[in-house]
Coordinates of C-alpha atoms in Angstrom, one line a residue:
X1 CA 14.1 -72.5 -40.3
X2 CA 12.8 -71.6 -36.9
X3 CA 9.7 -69.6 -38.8
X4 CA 8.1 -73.4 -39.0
X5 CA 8.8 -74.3 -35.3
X6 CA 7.4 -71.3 -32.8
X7 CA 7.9 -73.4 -29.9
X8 CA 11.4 -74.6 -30.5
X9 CA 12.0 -70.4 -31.5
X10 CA 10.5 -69.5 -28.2
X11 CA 13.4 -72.2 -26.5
X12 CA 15.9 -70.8 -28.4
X13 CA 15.2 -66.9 -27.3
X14 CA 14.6 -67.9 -24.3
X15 CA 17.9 -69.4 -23.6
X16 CA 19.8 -66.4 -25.4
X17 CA 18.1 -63.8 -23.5
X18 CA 19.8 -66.0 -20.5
X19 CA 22.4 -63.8 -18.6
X20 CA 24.7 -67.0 -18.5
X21 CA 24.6 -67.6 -22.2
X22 CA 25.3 -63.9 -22.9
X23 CA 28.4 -64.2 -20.5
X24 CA 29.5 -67.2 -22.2
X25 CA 29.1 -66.1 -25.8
X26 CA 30.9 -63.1 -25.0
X27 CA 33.9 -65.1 -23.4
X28 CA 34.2 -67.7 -26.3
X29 CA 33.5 -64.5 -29.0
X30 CA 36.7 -62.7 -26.8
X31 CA 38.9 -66.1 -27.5
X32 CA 37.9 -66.3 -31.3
X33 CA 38.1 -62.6 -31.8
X34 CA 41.8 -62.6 -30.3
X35 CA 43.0 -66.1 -32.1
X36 CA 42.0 -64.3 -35.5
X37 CA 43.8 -61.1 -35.1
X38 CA 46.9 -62.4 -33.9

């Protein structure tokens, strides 16, 4: 979907190569990760 848009895919890597989004993916992937094993 992104393929069509290069601007919007350039946004979009740029704000996951963010250290603040990988700190806050991690943390909710940690929640969800520990909800659906026990």
């Amino acid at each position: 979907m992104l393929d069509e848009y290069p601007n919007l895919f350039a946004y979009v890597a740029r704000g996951e190569a963010r250290p603040a989004f990988e700190r806050a993916f991690d943390a909710q992937l940690a929640v969800f990760t520990a909800a659906s094993t026990g």
